[in-house]
Coordinates of C-alpha atoms in Angstrom, one line a residue:
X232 CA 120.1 118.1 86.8
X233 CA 122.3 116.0 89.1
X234 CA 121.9 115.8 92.5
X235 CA 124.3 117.0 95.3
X236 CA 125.2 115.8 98.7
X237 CA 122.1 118.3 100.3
X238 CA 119.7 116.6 99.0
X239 CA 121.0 113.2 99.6
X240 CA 121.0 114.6 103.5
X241 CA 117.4 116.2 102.9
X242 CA 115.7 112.5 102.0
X243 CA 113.7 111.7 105.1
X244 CA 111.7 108.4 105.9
X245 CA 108.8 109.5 106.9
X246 CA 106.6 107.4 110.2
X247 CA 104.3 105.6 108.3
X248 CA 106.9 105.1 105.4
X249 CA 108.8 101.4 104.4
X250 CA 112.4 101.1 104.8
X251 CA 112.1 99.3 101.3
X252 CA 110.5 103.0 100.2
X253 CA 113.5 104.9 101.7
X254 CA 115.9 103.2 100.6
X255 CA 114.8 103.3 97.1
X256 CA 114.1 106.4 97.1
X257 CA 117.5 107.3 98.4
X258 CA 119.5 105.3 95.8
X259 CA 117.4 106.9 93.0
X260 CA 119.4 110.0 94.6
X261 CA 122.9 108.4 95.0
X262 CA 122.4 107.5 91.5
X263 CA 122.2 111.1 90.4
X264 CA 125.5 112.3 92.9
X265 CA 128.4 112.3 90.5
X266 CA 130.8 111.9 93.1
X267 CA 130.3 111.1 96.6
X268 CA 132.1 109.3 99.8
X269 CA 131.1 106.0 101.1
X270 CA 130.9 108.2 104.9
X271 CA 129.2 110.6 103.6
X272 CA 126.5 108.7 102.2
X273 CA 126.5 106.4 105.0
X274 CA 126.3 109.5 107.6
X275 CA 123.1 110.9 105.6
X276 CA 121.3 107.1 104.8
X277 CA 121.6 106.4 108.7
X278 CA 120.4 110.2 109.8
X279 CA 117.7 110.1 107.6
X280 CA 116.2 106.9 109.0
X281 CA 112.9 107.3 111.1
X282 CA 114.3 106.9 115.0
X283 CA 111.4 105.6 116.8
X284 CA 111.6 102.1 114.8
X285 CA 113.0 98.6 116.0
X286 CA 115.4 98.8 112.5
X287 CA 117.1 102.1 113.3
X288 CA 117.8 100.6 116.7
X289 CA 119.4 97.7 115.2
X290 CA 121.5 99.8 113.0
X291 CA 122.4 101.7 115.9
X292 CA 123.6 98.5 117.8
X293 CA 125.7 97.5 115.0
X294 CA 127.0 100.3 113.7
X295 CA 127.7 99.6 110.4
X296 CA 131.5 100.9 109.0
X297 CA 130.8 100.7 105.6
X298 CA 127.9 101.6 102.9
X299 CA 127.8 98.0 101.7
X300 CA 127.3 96.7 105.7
X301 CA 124.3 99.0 105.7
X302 CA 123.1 97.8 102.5
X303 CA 122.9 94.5 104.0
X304 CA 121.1 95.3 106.8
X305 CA 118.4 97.3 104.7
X306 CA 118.1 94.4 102.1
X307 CA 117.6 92.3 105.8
X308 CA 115.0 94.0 106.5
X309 CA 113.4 94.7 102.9
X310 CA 112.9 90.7 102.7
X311 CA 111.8 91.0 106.8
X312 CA 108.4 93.2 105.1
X313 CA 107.8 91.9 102.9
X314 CA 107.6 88.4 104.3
X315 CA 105.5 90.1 107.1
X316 CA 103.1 91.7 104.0
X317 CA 102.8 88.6 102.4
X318 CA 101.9 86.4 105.3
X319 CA 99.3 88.9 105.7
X320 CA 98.1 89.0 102.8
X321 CA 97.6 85.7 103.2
X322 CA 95.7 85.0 105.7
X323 CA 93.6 88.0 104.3
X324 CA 92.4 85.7 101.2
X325 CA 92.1 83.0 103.6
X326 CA 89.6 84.7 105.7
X327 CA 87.8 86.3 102.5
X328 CA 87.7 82.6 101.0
X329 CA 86.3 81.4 104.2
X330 CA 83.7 83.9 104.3
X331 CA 82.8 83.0 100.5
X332 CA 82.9 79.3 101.1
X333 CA 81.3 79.2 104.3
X334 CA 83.7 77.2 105.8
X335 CA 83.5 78.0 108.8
X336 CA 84.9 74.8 110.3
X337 CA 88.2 75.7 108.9
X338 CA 87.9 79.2 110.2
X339 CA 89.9 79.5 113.7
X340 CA 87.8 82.6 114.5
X341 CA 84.2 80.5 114.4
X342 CA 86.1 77.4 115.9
X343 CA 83.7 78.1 119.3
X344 CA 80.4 78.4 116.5
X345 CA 77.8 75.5 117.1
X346 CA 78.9 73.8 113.5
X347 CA 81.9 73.3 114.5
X348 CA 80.5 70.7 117.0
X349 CA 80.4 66.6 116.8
X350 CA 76.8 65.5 115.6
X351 CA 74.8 65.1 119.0
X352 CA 76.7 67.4 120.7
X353 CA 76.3 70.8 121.7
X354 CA 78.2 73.3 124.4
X355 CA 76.6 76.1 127.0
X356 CA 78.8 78.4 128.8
X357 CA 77.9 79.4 132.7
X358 CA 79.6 81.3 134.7
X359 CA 82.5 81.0 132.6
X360 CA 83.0 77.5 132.3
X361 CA 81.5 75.5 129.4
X362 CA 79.9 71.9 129.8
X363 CA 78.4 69.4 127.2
X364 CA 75.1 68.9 126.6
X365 CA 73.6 66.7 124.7
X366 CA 71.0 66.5 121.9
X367 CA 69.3 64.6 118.8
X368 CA 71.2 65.0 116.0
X369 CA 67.9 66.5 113.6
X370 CA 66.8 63.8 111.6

């Protein structure tokens, strides 16, 4: 069955949904449309964009003339998540390798833990400031 220009304007991002998920799924459409104008599918990519984002903002500010200026933005903003979803994915395995390892001295979320201090050395909080004390190191 091939697709017509309805249900081009009938793809949606949804809230929760990736531009990099849109967009693919709108090309699989485009793919299917035998024949179709650069507006046209311009008009229904950018209406079909999710408006409470940062992205349709900035396709809003630069208002894109042609289908292949859009393109670029999206494929902007494709690399933009998934640099984002790597990072974090990143610092995921680094806190599950921490956690294995027990390395907590590497681990900026125990930095304040009592392993983290010099040998001798130990810290108490009052009243919201924290002082030195000191200690034998066990022996």
């Amino acid at each position: 069955m091939i697709a017509d220009i309805v249900q081009l304007n009938d793809i949606r991002q949804k809230e929760v949904e990736t531009v990099k998920t849109y967009f693919k799924m709108f090309s699989n459409v485009i793919n299917k449309i035998k024949i179709v104008t650069d507006e046209k599918v311009l008009d229904a990519l950018v209406t079909g964009l999710y408006m409470r984002t940062p992205f349709w903002k900035d396709v809003q500010n630069s208002q894109p003339k042609t289908y292949s200026q859009l393109v670029n933005l999206v494929q902007r903003k494709i690399r933009s998540e998934e640099t984002i979803e790597n990072r974090e994915k990143a610092e995921r395995e680094r806190g599950d390798r921490y956690r294995r390892r027990g390395d907590t001295h590497l681990n900026p979320v125990l930095a304040g833990s009592r392993r983290n201090t010099p040998q001798g050395h130990g810290t108490t909080t009052t009243e919201g400031s924290t002082k030195r004390r000191w200690f034998l190191p066990p022996s």
